[in-house]
mmCIF file of C-alpha atoms in Angstrom:
data_model
loop_
_atom_site.group_PDB
_atom_site.id
_atom_site.type_symbol
_atom_site.label_atom_id
_atom_site.label_comp_id
_atom_site.label_asym_id
_atom_site.label_seq_id
_atom_site.Cartn_x
_atom_site.Cartn_y
_atom_site.Cartn_z
ATOM 1 C CA UNK A 1 45.434 116.136 -89.418
ATOM 2 C CA UNK A 2 42.880 114.163 -87.335
ATOM 3 C CA UNK A 3 42.849 114.069 -83.657
ATOM 4 C CA UNK A 4 41.201 110.964 -81.920
ATOM 5 C CA UNK A 5 39.555 111.171 -78.646
ATOM 6 C CA UNK A 6 40.265 108.329 -76.347
ATOM 7 C CA UNK A 7 37.868 106.881 -73.842
ATOM 8 C CA UNK A 8 39.773 108.580 -70.979
ATOM 9 C CA UNK A 9 39.304 111.967 -72.665
ATOM 10 C CA UNK A 10 35.614 111.478 -73.245
ATOM 11 C CA UNK A 11 35.265 110.489 -69.487
ATOM 12 C CA UNK A 12 37.007 113.760 -68.547
ATOM 13 C CA UNK A 13 34.826 115.637 -71.056
ATOM 14 C CA UNK A 14 31.663 114.184 -69.342
ATOM 15 C CA UNK A 15 33.200 115.034 -65.906
ATOM 16 C CA UNK A 16 33.602 118.637 -66.925
ATOM 17 C CA UNK A 17 30.226 118.800 -68.627
ATOM 18 C CA UNK A 18 28.734 117.692 -65.364
ATOM 19 C CA UNK A 19 30.644 120.425 -63.372
ATOM 20 C CA UNK A 20 29.516 123.035 -65.696
ATOM 21 C CA UNK A 21 25.914 121.858 -65.135
ATOM 22 C CA UNK A 22 26.532 121.979 -61.330
ATOM 23 C CA UNK A 23 27.598 125.669 -61.786
ATOM 24 C CA UNK A 24 24.461 126.310 -63.856
ATOM 25 C CA UNK A 25 22.415 124.809 -61.104
ATOM 26 C CA UNK A 26 24.023 126.861 -58.521
ATOM 27 C CA UNK A 27 23.064 130.031 -60.364
ATOM 28 C CA UNK A 28 19.567 128.856 -60.747
ATOM 29 C CA UNK A 29 19.450 128.134 -56.970
ATOM 30 C CA UNK A 30 20.697 131.534 -56.220
ATOM 31 C CA UNK A 31 17.927 132.985 -58.439
ATOM 32 C CA UNK A 32 15.377 130.810 -56.892
ATOM 33 C CA UNK A 33 16.189 131.892 -53.421
ATOM 34 C CA UNK A 34 15.894 135.582 -54.287
ATOM 35 C CA UNK A 35 12.642 134.764 -56.084
ATOM 36 C CA UNK A 36 11.144 134.055 -52.611
ATOM 37 C CA UNK A 37 11.382 137.982 -52.254
ATOM 38 C CA UNK A 38 8.237 137.932 -54.437
ATOM 39 C CA UNK A 39 6.073 137.291 -51.538
ATOM 40 C CA UNK A 40 7.263 140.640 -49.972
ATOM 41 C CA UNK A 41 7.088 142.530 -53.211
ATOM 42 C CA UNK A 42 3.333 141.695 -53.765
ATOM 43 C CA UNK A 43 2.132 142.438 -50.364
ATOM 44 C CA UNK A 44 -0.512 145.203 -49.974
ATOM 45 C CA UNK A 45 0.874 148.794 -50.065
ATOM 46 C CA UNK A 46 4.188 147.856 -51.931
ATOM 47 C CA UNK A 47 4.819 148.643 -55.501
ATOM 48 C CA UNK A 48 6.981 145.918 -57.033
ATOM 49 C CA UNK A 49 9.708 147.041 -59.490
ATOM 50 C CA UNK A 50 8.744 147.322 -63.135
ATOM 51 C CA UNK A 51 8.288 143.788 -64.874
ATOM 52 C CA UNK A 52 8.396 142.058 -61.460
ATOM 53 C CA UNK A 53 4.757 141.767 -60.867
ATOM 54 C CA UNK A 54 4.081 139.335 -63.687
ATOM 55 C CA UNK A 55 7.243 137.237 -62.831
ATOM 56 C CA UNK A 56 6.304 137.062 -59.181
ATOM 57 C CA UNK A 57 2.842 135.878 -59.931
ATOM 58 C CA UNK A 58 4.195 133.073 -62.184
ATOM 59 C CA UNK A 59 6.891 132.277 -59.576
ATOM 60 C CA UNK A 60 4.316 131.987 -56.769
ATOM 61 C CA UNK A 61 1.940 129.872 -58.866
ATOM 62 C CA UNK A 62 4.590 127.561 -60.191
ATOM 63 C CA UNK A 63 7.500 127.467 -57.731
ATOM 64 C CA UNK A 64 6.930 123.957 -56.637
ATOM 65 C CA UNK A 65 7.458 122.726 -60.240
ATOM 66 C CA UNK A 66 10.694 124.831 -60.453
ATOM 67 C CA UNK A 67 12.045 123.371 -57.265
ATOM 68 C CA UNK A 68 11.073 119.985 -58.291
ATOM 69 C CA UNK A 69 13.003 120.318 -61.635
ATOM 70 C CA UNK A 70 15.928 121.536 -59.858
ATOM 71 C CA UNK A 71 16.188 118.720 -57.577
ATOM 72 C CA UNK A 72 15.639 116.235 -60.435
ATOM 73 C CA UNK A 73 18.305 117.731 -62.441
ATOM 74 C CA UNK A 74 20.557 117.517 -59.422
ATOM 75 C CA UNK A 75 19.715 113.839 -58.948
ATOM 76 C CA UNK A 76 20.645 113.261 -62.647
ATOM 77 C CA UNK A 77 23.887 114.962 -62.313
ATOM 78 C CA UNK A 78 24.632 112.879 -59.182
ATOM 79 C CA UNK A 79 24.272 109.571 -60.888
ATOM 80 C CA UNK A 80 26.096 110.667 -63.957
ATOM 81 C CA UNK A 81 29.025 111.668 -61.602
ATOM 82 C CA UNK A 82 28.950 108.435 -59.983
ATOM 83 C CA UNK A 83 29.146 106.647 -63.442
ATOM 84 C CA UNK A 84 32.339 108.849 -64.216
ATOM 85 C CA UNK A 85 33.791 107.641 -61.009
ATOM 86 C CA UNK A 86 33.015 103.991 -61.123
ATOM 87 C CA UNK A 87 34.130 103.467 -64.818
ATOM 88 C CA UNK A 88 37.581 104.700 -65.018
ATOM 89 C CA UNK A 89 39.976 101.710 -64.662
ATOM 90 C CA UNK A 90 41.180 99.058 -66.964
ATOM 91 C CA UNK A 91 38.981 96.350 -65.320
ATOM 92 C CA UNK A 92 36.057 98.444 -65.783
ATOM 93 C CA UNK A 93 36.667 100.772 -68.696
ATOM 94 C CA UNK A 94 34.552 103.731 -69.981
ATOM 95 C CA UNK A 95 31.915 102.773 -72.565
ATOM 96 C CA UNK A 96 31.023 105.246 -75.294
ATOM 97 C CA UNK A 97 27.454 103.632 -75.444
ATOM 98 C CA UNK A 98 26.708 105.646 -72.334
ATOM 99 C CA UNK A 99 27.866 109.105 -73.581
ATOM 100 C CA UNK A 100 24.301 110.257 -74.700
ATOM 101 C CA UNK A 101 22.934 108.822 -71.445
ATOM 102 C CA UNK A 102 25.417 111.228 -69.484
ATOM 103 C CA UNK A 103 24.673 114.225 -71.630
ATOM 104 C CA UNK A 104 20.992 113.757 -71.226
ATOM 105 C CA UNK A 105 20.866 113.068 -67.437
ATOM 106 C CA UNK A 106 20.271 116.734 -66.344
ATOM 107 C CA UNK A 107 17.389 117.177 -68.781
ATOM 108 C CA UNK A 108 15.777 113.818 -68.117
ATOM 109 C CA UNK A 109 16.237 114.292 -64.303
ATOM 110 C CA UNK A 110 14.463 117.748 -64.513
ATOM 111 C CA UNK A 111 11.604 116.316 -66.474
ATOM 112 C CA UNK A 112 11.316 113.310 -63.913
ATOM 113 C CA UNK A 113 11.262 115.885 -61.027
ATOM 114 C CA UNK A 114 8.599 118.042 -62.770
ATOM 115 C CA UNK A 115 6.400 114.895 -63.274
ATOM 116 C CA UNK A 116 6.852 113.910 -59.668
ATOM 117 C CA UNK A 117 5.854 117.391 -58.463
ATOM 118 C CA UNK A 118 2.688 117.358 -60.887
ATOM 119 C CA UNK A 119 1.431 113.895 -59.787
ATOM 120 C CA UNK A 120 1.787 114.789 -56.000
ATOM 121 C CA UNK A 121 -0.098 117.974 -56.365
ATOM 122 C CA UNK A 122 -2.871 116.380 -58.322
ATOM 123 C CA UNK A 123 -3.276 113.297 -56.157
ATOM 124 C CA UNK A 124 -2.161 114.315 -52.709
ATOM 125 C CA UNK A 125 -3.881 116.873 -50.632
ATOM 126 C CA UNK A 126 -1.403 119.770 -50.228
ATOM 127 C CA UNK A 127 -1.517 120.015 -46.415
ATOM 128 C CA UNK A 128 -0.930 116.053 -46.118
ATOM 129 C CA UNK A 129 2.664 116.064 -47.137
ATOM 130 C CA UNK A 130 5.930 118.034 -46.432
ATOM 131 C CA UNK A 131 7.411 119.857 -49.481
ATOM 132 C CA UNK A 132 10.742 118.746 -48.231
ATOM 133 C CA UNK A 133 9.602 115.083 -48.893
ATOM 134 C CA UNK A 134 8.243 115.948 -52.322
ATOM 135 C CA UNK A 135 11.713 117.514 -53.222
ATOM 136 C CA UNK A 136 13.513 114.407 -51.954
ATOM 137 C CA UNK A 137 11.247 112.264 -54.197
ATOM 138 C CA UNK A 138 12.006 114.556 -57.070
ATOM 139 C CA UNK A 139 15.730 114.059 -56.426
ATOM 140 C CA UNK A 140 15.460 110.191 -56.259
ATOM 141 C CA UNK A 141 13.330 110.149 -59.493
ATOM 142 C CA UNK A 142 15.961 112.341 -61.184
ATOM 143 C CA UNK A 143 18.729 109.976 -59.990
ATOM 144 C CA UNK A 144 16.941 106.709 -60.409
ATOM 145 C CA UNK A 145 15.605 106.796 -63.848
ATOM 146 C CA UNK A 146 14.401 103.091 -63.773
ATOM 147 C CA UNK A 147 12.629 103.506 -60.359
ATOM 148 C CA UNK A 148 10.919 106.603 -61.966
ATOM 149 C CA UNK A 149 9.638 104.668 -65.014
ATOM 150 C CA UNK A 150 8.648 101.736 -62.870
ATOM 151 C CA UNK A 151 6.696 104.166 -60.803
ATOM 152 C CA UNK A 152 5.014 105.516 -63.986
ATOM 153 C CA UNK A 153 4.182 102.007 -65.205
ATOM 154 C CA UNK A 154 2.497 101.112 -61.661
ATOM 155 C CA UNK A 155 0.730 104.461 -61.671
ATOM 156 C CA UNK A 156 -0.659 104.141 -65.276
ATOM 157 C CA UNK A 157 -1.837 100.542 -64.406
ATOM 158 C CA UNK A 158 -4.178 102.063 -62.070
ATOM 159 C CA UNK A 159 -6.024 103.903 -64.639
ATOM 160 C CA UNK A 160 -5.430 102.134 -67.994
ATOM 161 C CA UNK A 161 -6.977 98.838 -69.078
ATOM 162 C CA UNK A 162 -4.638 95.963 -68.953
ATOM 163 C CA UNK A 163 -3.113 94.941 -72.222
ATOM 164 C CA UNK A 164 -2.108 91.515 -73.418
ATOM 165 C CA UNK A 165 1.528 92.482 -72.914
ATOM 166 C CA UNK A 166 0.875 93.590 -69.313
ATOM 167 C CA UNK A 167 -0.504 90.034 -68.435
ATOM 168 C CA UNK A 168 2.574 88.251 -69.821
ATOM 169 C CA UNK A 169 5.390 86.916 -67.667
ATOM 170 C CA UNK A 170 7.768 89.685 -66.557
ATOM 171 C CA UNK A 171 10.922 89.745 -68.477
ATOM 172 C CA UNK A 172 13.876 88.232 -66.489
ATOM 173 C CA UNK A 173 17.433 87.013 -67.100
ATOM 174 C CA UNK A 174 18.916 84.653 -64.636
ATOM 175 C CA UNK A 175 22.197 83.518 -66.249
ATOM 176 C CA UNK A 176 24.395 83.093 -69.250
ATOM 177 C CA UNK A 177 25.975 79.733 -70.146
ATOM 178 C CA UNK A 178 28.782 79.837 -70.717
ATOM 179 C CA UNK A 179 29.564 83.187 -69.149
ATOM 180 C CA UNK A 180 32.467 83.653 -71.647
ATOM 181 C CA UNK A 181 33.308 82.649 -75.003
ATOM 182 C CA UNK A 182 34.812 83.485 -78.463
ATOM 183 C CA UNK A 183 32.911 84.850 -81.580
ATOM 184 C CA UNK A 184 30.937 82.048 -83.111
ATOM 185 C CA UNK A 185 30.591 80.332 -79.812
ATOM 186 C CA UNK A 186 27.327 78.961 -78.810
ATOM 187 C CA UNK A 187 25.713 80.664 -75.799
ATOM 188 C CA UNK A 188 22.410 80.187 -73.922
ATOM 189 C CA UNK A 189 20.569 82.921 -71.968
ATOM 190 C CA UNK A 190 18.366 81.556 -69.133
ATOM 191 C CA UNK A 191 15.259 83.657 -67.846
ATOM 192 C CA UNK A 192 11.681 84.060 -68.244
ATOM 193 C CA UNK A 193 9.269 86.191 -70.320
ATOM 194 C CA UNK A 194 11.583 86.329 -73.397
ATOM 195 C CA UNK A 195 9.556 86.770 -76.600
ATOM 196 C CA UNK A 196 9.827 84.717 -79.484
ATOM 197 C CA UNK A 197 10.701 87.904 -81.501
ATOM 198 C CA UNK A 198 13.075 89.401 -79.071
ATOM 199 C CA UNK A 199 16.475 90.827 -79.829
ATOM 200 C CA UNK A 200 19.442 89.765 -77.945
ATOM 201 C CA UNK A 201 22.671 91.708 -78.024
ATOM 202 C CA UNK A 202 26.028 91.021 -76.634
ATOM 203 C CA UNK A 203 28.382 93.917 -76.534
ATOM 204 C CA UNK A 204 25.871 95.935 -78.636
ATOM 205 C CA UNK A 205 25.903 93.436 -81.541
ATOM 206 C CA UNK A 206 23.000 90.915 -82.088
ATOM 207 C CA UNK A 207 23.325 87.259 -81.370
ATOM 208 C CA UNK A 208 23.510 85.162 -84.419
ATOM 209 C CA UNK A 209 21.201 82.339 -85.202
ATOM 210 C CA UNK A 210 18.747 83.296 -82.394
ATOM 211 C CA UNK A 211 16.570 80.564 -81.216
ATOM 212 C CA UNK A 212 13.999 81.282 -78.263
ATOM 213 C CA UNK A 213 12.288 78.532 -76.374
ATOM 214 C CA UNK A 214 8.529 78.213 -76.966
ATOM 215 C CA UNK A 215 7.904 78.869 -72.991
ATOM 216 C CA UNK A 216 10.135 81.996 -73.103
ATOM 217 C CA UNK A 217 12.527 80.732 -70.440
ATOM 218 C CA UNK A 218 15.870 80.724 -72.582
ATOM 219 C CA UNK A 219 17.331 82.081 -75.801
ATOM 220 C CA UNK A 220 20.361 80.518 -77.683
ATOM 221 C CA UNK A 221 22.553 81.846 -80.386
ATOM 222 C CA UNK A 222 26.148 82.429 -81.437
ATOM 223 C CA UNK A 223 28.562 85.061 -80.039
ATOM 224 C CA UNK A 224 28.934 87.830 -82.708
ATOM 225 C CA UNK A 225 32.342 89.235 -83.629
ATOM 226 C CA UNK A 226 32.921 92.343 -81.471
ATOM 227 C CA UNK A 227 35.503 95.284 -82.023
ATOM 228 C CA UNK A 228 36.840 95.110 -78.463
ATOM 229 C CA UNK A 229 39.971 93.731 -76.940
ATOM 230 C CA UNK A 230 39.710 90.011 -76.063
ATOM 231 C CA UNK A 231 38.974 89.204 -72.496
ATOM 232 C CA UNK A 232 36.724 92.054 -72.166
ATOM 233 C CA UNK A 233 33.428 91.965 -70.202
ATOM 234 C CA UNK A 234 30.535 93.425 -72.144
ATOM 235 C CA UNK A 235 26.897 93.966 -71.632
ATOM 236 C CA UNK A 236 24.184 91.611 -72.362
ATOM 237 C CA UNK A 237 20.731 92.910 -73.401
ATOM 238 C CA UNK A 238 17.520 91.203 -74.251
ATOM 239 C CA UNK A 239 14.756 93.424 -75.825
ATOM 240 C CA UNK A 240 11.124 92.378 -76.258
ATOM 241 C CA UNK A 241 8.929 93.928 -78.701
ATOM 242 C CA UNK A 242 7.255 96.990 -77.343
ATOM 243 C CA UNK A 243 10.491 98.254 -75.683
ATOM 244 C CA UNK A 244 10.612 96.028 -72.544
ATOM 245 C CA UNK A 245 14.276 95.189 -71.998
ATOM 246 C CA UNK A 246 16.674 94.084 -69.381
ATOM 247 C CA UNK A 247 20.543 94.533 -69.285
ATOM 248 C CA UNK A 248 23.215 92.483 -67.590
ATOM 249 C CA UNK A 249 26.055 94.919 -67.167
ATOM 250 C CA UNK A 250 29.182 93.181 -68.011
ATOM 251 C CA UNK A 251 27.246 89.833 -68.164
ATOM 252 C CA UNK A 252 29.549 88.126 -70.689
ATOM 253 C CA UNK A 253 33.279 87.816 -71.218
ATOM 254 C CA UNK A 254 34.219 88.035 -74.777
ATOM 255 C CA UNK A 255 37.339 85.979 -75.542
ATOM 256 C CA UNK A 256 38.023 87.406 -78.961
ATOM 257 C CA UNK A 257 37.802 86.024 -82.528
#
């Protein structure tokens, strides 16, 4: 006997998954606070407990990274919970395409926080900024993944030679005409920087008979057949070679077959 898991159930599973992570972060926070006792344990004239000397030495050396990772993971959980709250009604249903995004948010948030701490320590003099500001930046980077990647792209542009892709027009989508349609209907996406080899998806399925304007300002094709109820708003995504992409959340209304 097979048991199906509905979108509502998956949404609740993600919610409880986030709560478990919050509990884990709470335990880690308690450990991090107690780790500050290392400063007392390593003072002259005091003998730290067995095994604590090595731990304390590592903690004192890398505590900024641990704190930044903690704040980044908290930021990732915050935006994941916001998604759970926002996508739970018939007009804005839960989308399974984002399940892995929710599962990975604490980990990717922690990585973003660690990178934020590393870059600040390498390029900003320690006495010229507050650690509270650094931890706030780590939280924001953990929560706003797009802002984090935009920052890395801007940062890398200061040290890496410009490629041909970097000099091309930035990818943008300004509108969809018509904004709704049935499977097989003609649709036109207006914008700029759309590559001739771009992939355009509506509701996760590729647009049929895709034709991109030579100047990259539009792409036309036919609406694919989707396995969603009619009159459902679905995402529209344009992906250029090299991974540059843009998504219009619920940018097209699918009217059925």
